[in-house]
Coordinates of C-alpha atoms and ligand atoms in Angstrom, one line a residue:
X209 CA 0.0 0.0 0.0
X210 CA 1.6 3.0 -1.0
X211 CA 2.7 5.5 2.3
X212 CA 2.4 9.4 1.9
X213 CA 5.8 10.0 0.6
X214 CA 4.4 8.0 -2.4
X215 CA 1.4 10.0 -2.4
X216 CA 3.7 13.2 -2.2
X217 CA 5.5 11.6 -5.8
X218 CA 2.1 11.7 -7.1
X219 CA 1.3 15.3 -6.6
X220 CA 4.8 16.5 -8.0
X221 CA 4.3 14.6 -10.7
X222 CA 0.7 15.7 -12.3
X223 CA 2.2 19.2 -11.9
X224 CA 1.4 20.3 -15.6
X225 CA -1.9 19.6 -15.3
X226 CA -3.0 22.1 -12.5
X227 CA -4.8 25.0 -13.6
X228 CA -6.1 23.1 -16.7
X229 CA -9.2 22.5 -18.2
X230 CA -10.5 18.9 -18.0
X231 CA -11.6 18.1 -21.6
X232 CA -13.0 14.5 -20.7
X233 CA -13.7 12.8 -17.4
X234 CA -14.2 8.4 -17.6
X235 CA -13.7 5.5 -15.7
X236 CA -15.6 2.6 -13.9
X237 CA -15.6 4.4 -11.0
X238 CA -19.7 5.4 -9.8
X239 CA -19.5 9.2 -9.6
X240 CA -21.6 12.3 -11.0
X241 CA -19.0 12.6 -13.5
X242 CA -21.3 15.8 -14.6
X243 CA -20.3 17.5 -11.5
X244 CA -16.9 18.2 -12.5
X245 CA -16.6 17.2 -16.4
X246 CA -15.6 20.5 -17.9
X247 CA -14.1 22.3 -14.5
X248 CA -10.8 23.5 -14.5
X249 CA -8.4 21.9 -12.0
X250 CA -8.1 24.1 -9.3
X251 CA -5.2 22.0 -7.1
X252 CA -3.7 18.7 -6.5
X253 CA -3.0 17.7 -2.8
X254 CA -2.5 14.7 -0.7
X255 CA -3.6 14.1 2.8
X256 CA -1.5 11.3 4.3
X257 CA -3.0 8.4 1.7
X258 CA -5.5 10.4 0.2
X259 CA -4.7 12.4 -3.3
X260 CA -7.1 15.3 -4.0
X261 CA -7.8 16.8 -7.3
X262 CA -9.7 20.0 -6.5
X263 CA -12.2 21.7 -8.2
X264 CA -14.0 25.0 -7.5
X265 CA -16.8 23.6 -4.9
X266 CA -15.6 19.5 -5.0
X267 CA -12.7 17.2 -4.8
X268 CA -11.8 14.3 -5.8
X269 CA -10.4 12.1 -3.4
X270 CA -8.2 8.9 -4.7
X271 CA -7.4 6.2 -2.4
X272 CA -4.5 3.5 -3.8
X273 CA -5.8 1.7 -1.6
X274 CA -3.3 -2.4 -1.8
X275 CA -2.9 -2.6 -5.7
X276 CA -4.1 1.1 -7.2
X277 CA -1.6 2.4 -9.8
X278 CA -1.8 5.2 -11.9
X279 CA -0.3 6.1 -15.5
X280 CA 0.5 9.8 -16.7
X281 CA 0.0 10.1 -20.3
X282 CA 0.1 6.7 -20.9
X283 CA -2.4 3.8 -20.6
X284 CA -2.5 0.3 -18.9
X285 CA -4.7 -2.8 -20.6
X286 CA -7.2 -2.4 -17.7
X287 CA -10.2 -0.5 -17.9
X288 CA -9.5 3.0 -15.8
X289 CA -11.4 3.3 -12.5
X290 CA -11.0 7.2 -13.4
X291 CA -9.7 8.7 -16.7
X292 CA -8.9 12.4 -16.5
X293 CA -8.1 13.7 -20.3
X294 CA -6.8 17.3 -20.8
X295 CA -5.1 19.5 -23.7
X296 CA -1.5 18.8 -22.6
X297 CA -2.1 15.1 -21.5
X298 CA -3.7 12.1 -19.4
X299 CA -4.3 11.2 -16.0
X300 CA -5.6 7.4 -15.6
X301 CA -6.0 5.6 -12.1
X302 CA -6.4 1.7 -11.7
X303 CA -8.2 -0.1 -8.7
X304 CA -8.2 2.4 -6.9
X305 CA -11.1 4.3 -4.5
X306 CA -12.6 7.3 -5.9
X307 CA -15.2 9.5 -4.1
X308 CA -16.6 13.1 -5.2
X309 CA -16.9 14.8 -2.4
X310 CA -18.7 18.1 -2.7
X311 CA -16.8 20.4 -0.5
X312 CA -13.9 22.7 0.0
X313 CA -11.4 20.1 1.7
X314 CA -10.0 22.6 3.9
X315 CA -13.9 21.6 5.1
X316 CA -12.9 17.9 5.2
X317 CA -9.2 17.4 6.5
X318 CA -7.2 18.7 9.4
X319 CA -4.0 19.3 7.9
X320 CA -2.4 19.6 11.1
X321 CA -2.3 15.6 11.1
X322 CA -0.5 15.1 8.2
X323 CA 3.1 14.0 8.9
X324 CA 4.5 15.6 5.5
X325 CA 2.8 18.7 5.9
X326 CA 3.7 22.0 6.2
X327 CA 1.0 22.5 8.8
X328 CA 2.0 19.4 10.6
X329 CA 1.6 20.2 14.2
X330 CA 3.9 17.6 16.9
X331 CA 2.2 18.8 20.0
X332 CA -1.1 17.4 18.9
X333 CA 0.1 14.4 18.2
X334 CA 1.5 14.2 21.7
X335 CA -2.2 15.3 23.0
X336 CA -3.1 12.2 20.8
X337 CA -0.7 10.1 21.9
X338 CA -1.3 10.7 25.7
X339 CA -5.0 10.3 25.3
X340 CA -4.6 6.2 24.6
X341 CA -2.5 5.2 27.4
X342 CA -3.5 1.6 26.4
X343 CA -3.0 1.7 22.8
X344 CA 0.2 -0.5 21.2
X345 CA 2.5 1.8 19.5
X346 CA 2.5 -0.5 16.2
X347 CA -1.0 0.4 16.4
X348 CA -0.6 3.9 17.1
X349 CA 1.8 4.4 14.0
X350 CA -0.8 3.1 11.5
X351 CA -3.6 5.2 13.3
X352 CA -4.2 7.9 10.3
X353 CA -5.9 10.3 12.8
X354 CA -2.7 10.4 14.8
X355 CA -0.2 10.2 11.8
X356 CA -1.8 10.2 8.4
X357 CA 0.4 9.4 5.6
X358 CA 2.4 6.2 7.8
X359 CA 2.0 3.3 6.9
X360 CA 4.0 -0.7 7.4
X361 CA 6.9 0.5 5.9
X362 CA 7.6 3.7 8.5
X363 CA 6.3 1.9 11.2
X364 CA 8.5 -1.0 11.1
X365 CA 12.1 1.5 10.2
X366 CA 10.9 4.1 12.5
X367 CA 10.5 1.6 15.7
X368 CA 13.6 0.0 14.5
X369 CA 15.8 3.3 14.4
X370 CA 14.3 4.3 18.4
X371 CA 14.9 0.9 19.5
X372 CA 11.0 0.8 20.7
X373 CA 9.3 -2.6 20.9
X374 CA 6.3 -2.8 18.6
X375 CA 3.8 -4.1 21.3
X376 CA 5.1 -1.3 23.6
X377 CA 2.0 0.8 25.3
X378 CA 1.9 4.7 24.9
X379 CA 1.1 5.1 28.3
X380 CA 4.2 3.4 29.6
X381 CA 6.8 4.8 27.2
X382 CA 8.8 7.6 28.5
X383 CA 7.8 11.3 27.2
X384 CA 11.0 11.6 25.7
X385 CA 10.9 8.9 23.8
X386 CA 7.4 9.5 23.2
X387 CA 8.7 12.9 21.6
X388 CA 11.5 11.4 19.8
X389 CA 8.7 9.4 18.4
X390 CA 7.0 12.0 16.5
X391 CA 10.0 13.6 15.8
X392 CA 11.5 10.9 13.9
X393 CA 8.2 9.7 11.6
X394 CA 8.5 13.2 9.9
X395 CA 12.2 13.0 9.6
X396 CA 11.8 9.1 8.3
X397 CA 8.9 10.2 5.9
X398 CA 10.9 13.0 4.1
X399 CA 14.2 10.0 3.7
X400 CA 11.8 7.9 2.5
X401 CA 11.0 10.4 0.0
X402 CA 14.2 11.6 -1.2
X403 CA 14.9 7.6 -1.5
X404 CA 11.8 7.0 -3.3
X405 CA 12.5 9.6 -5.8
X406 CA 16.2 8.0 -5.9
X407 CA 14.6 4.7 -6.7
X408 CA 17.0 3.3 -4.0
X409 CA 14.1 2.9 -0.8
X410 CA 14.4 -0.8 -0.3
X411 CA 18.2 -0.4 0.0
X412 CA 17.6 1.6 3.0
X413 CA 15.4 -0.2 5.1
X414 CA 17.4 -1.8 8.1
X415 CA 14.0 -3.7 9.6
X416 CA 11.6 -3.7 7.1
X417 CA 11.2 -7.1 5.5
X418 CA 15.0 -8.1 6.9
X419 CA 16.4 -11.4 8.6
X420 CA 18.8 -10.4 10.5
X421 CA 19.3 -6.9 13.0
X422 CA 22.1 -5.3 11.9
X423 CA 22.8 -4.2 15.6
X424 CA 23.0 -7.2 17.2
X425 CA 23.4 -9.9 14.2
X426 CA 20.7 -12.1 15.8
X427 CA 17.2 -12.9 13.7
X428 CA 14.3 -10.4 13.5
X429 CA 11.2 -11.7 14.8
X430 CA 8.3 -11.4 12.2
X431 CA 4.9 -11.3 13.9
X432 CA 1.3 -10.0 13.1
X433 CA 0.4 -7.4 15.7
X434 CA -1.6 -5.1 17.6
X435 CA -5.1 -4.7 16.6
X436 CA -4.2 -3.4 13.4
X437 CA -2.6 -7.2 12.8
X438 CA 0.1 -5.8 10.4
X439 CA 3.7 -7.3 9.8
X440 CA 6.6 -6.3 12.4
X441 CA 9.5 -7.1 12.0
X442 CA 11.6 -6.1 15.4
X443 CA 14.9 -7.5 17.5
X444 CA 13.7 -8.7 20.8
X445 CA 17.5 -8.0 21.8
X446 CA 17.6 -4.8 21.1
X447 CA 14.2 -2.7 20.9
X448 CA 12.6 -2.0 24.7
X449 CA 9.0 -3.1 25.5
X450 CA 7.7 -0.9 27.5
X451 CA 4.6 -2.6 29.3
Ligands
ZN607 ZN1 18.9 -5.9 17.7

């Protein structure tokens, strides 16, 4: 499932098409395509997993959801979920979610929560955090109303890199490592861009789908956890539980 730095790709990519005039709007998706057929494209922007195209008065809100993909002037064999068509190119989206949402999203989304944006806010994550004493951390990561845009992927490195055990509980992890916490998602996120972008992600992950901890040579365990029942993969030697 792609995570927000992927989402983040997305936007910089479509670049040439904001402002433009949508000349045809298809797909398989079930929306009032009349809504927003000949409306000019007033934005692009992503909300942790969620990419927006904004019109004046709507949005469209694209979720990748496991297998979505998306091709810029170019086509795949499938039939689009959503085919956007303008002067100066395409926009095509594959098994995907698409909703119209007929609002401003400054209405919808709290940007606040987004861990790769600008008006990410730490503190009130922390108020988050604090708030669900009982909640896992591995299940805290993944929470998209604490940290939208995080997803297996940051969880797993992120954990790895502050030596925090996976099943650890929010309430009995120190504050300080409780602020390291949020500190370092946003710092992992915008590596995990710049990677991305690289094409070299994978070659950076030190937990993330690995055998073997590179601090203390000794296997990884590989578990389904939390409530969430995602993959962890964590060294019992060397990441703290806090319980
Ligand atoms: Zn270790």
């Amino acid at each position: 499932m792609p995570e927000g730095p992927s989402i983040v790709i997305l936007k910089e990519a479509v670049h040439m098409f904001k402002g433009k005039k949508l000349l045809t709007a298809t797909g398989n998706a079930k929306l009032d395509y009349d809504v927003f057929r000949h409306k000019n494209i007033r934005d692009f922007k992503s909300w942790g997993k969620h990419f927006l195209i904004c019109f004046r008065g709507c949005f469209l809100r694209i979720h990748l959801l496991l297998f979505g993909t998306y091709r810029i002037n170019e086509k795949k064999e499938a039939p689009p979920r959503l085919s956007l068509r303008f002067r100066n190119g395409e926009l095509n989206f594959y098994t995907c979610s698409v909703q119209l949402i007929e609002q401003d999203p400054d209405e919808v989304y709290d940007w606040s929560g987004d861990v790769m944006n600008k008006a990410w806010d730490p503190r009130k994550a922390m108020v988050k955090l604090k708030a669900r004493p009982q909640l896992m951390v591995c299940d805290a990561l993944l929470d998209q109303d604490i940290f939208a845009g995080v997803g297996n992927i940051i969880k797993n490195e992120v954990l790895f890199r502050l030596r925090l055990h996976p099943e650890s509980e929010l309430g009995k992890i120190p504050p300080a490592k409780k602020r390291a916490l949020v500190k370092e998602v946003v710092i992992y996120s915008f590596e995990f861009l710049a990677w991305k972008k690289a094409f070299e992600l994978k070659k950076h992950w030190l937990a993330h789908n690995k055998k073997i901890c590179p601090r203390c040579h000794i296997p990884f365990e590989k578990a389904w956890l939390g409530k969430t029942n995602r993959r962890s993969f964590f060294c019992n030697n060397c990441q703290v539980l806090y319980k």
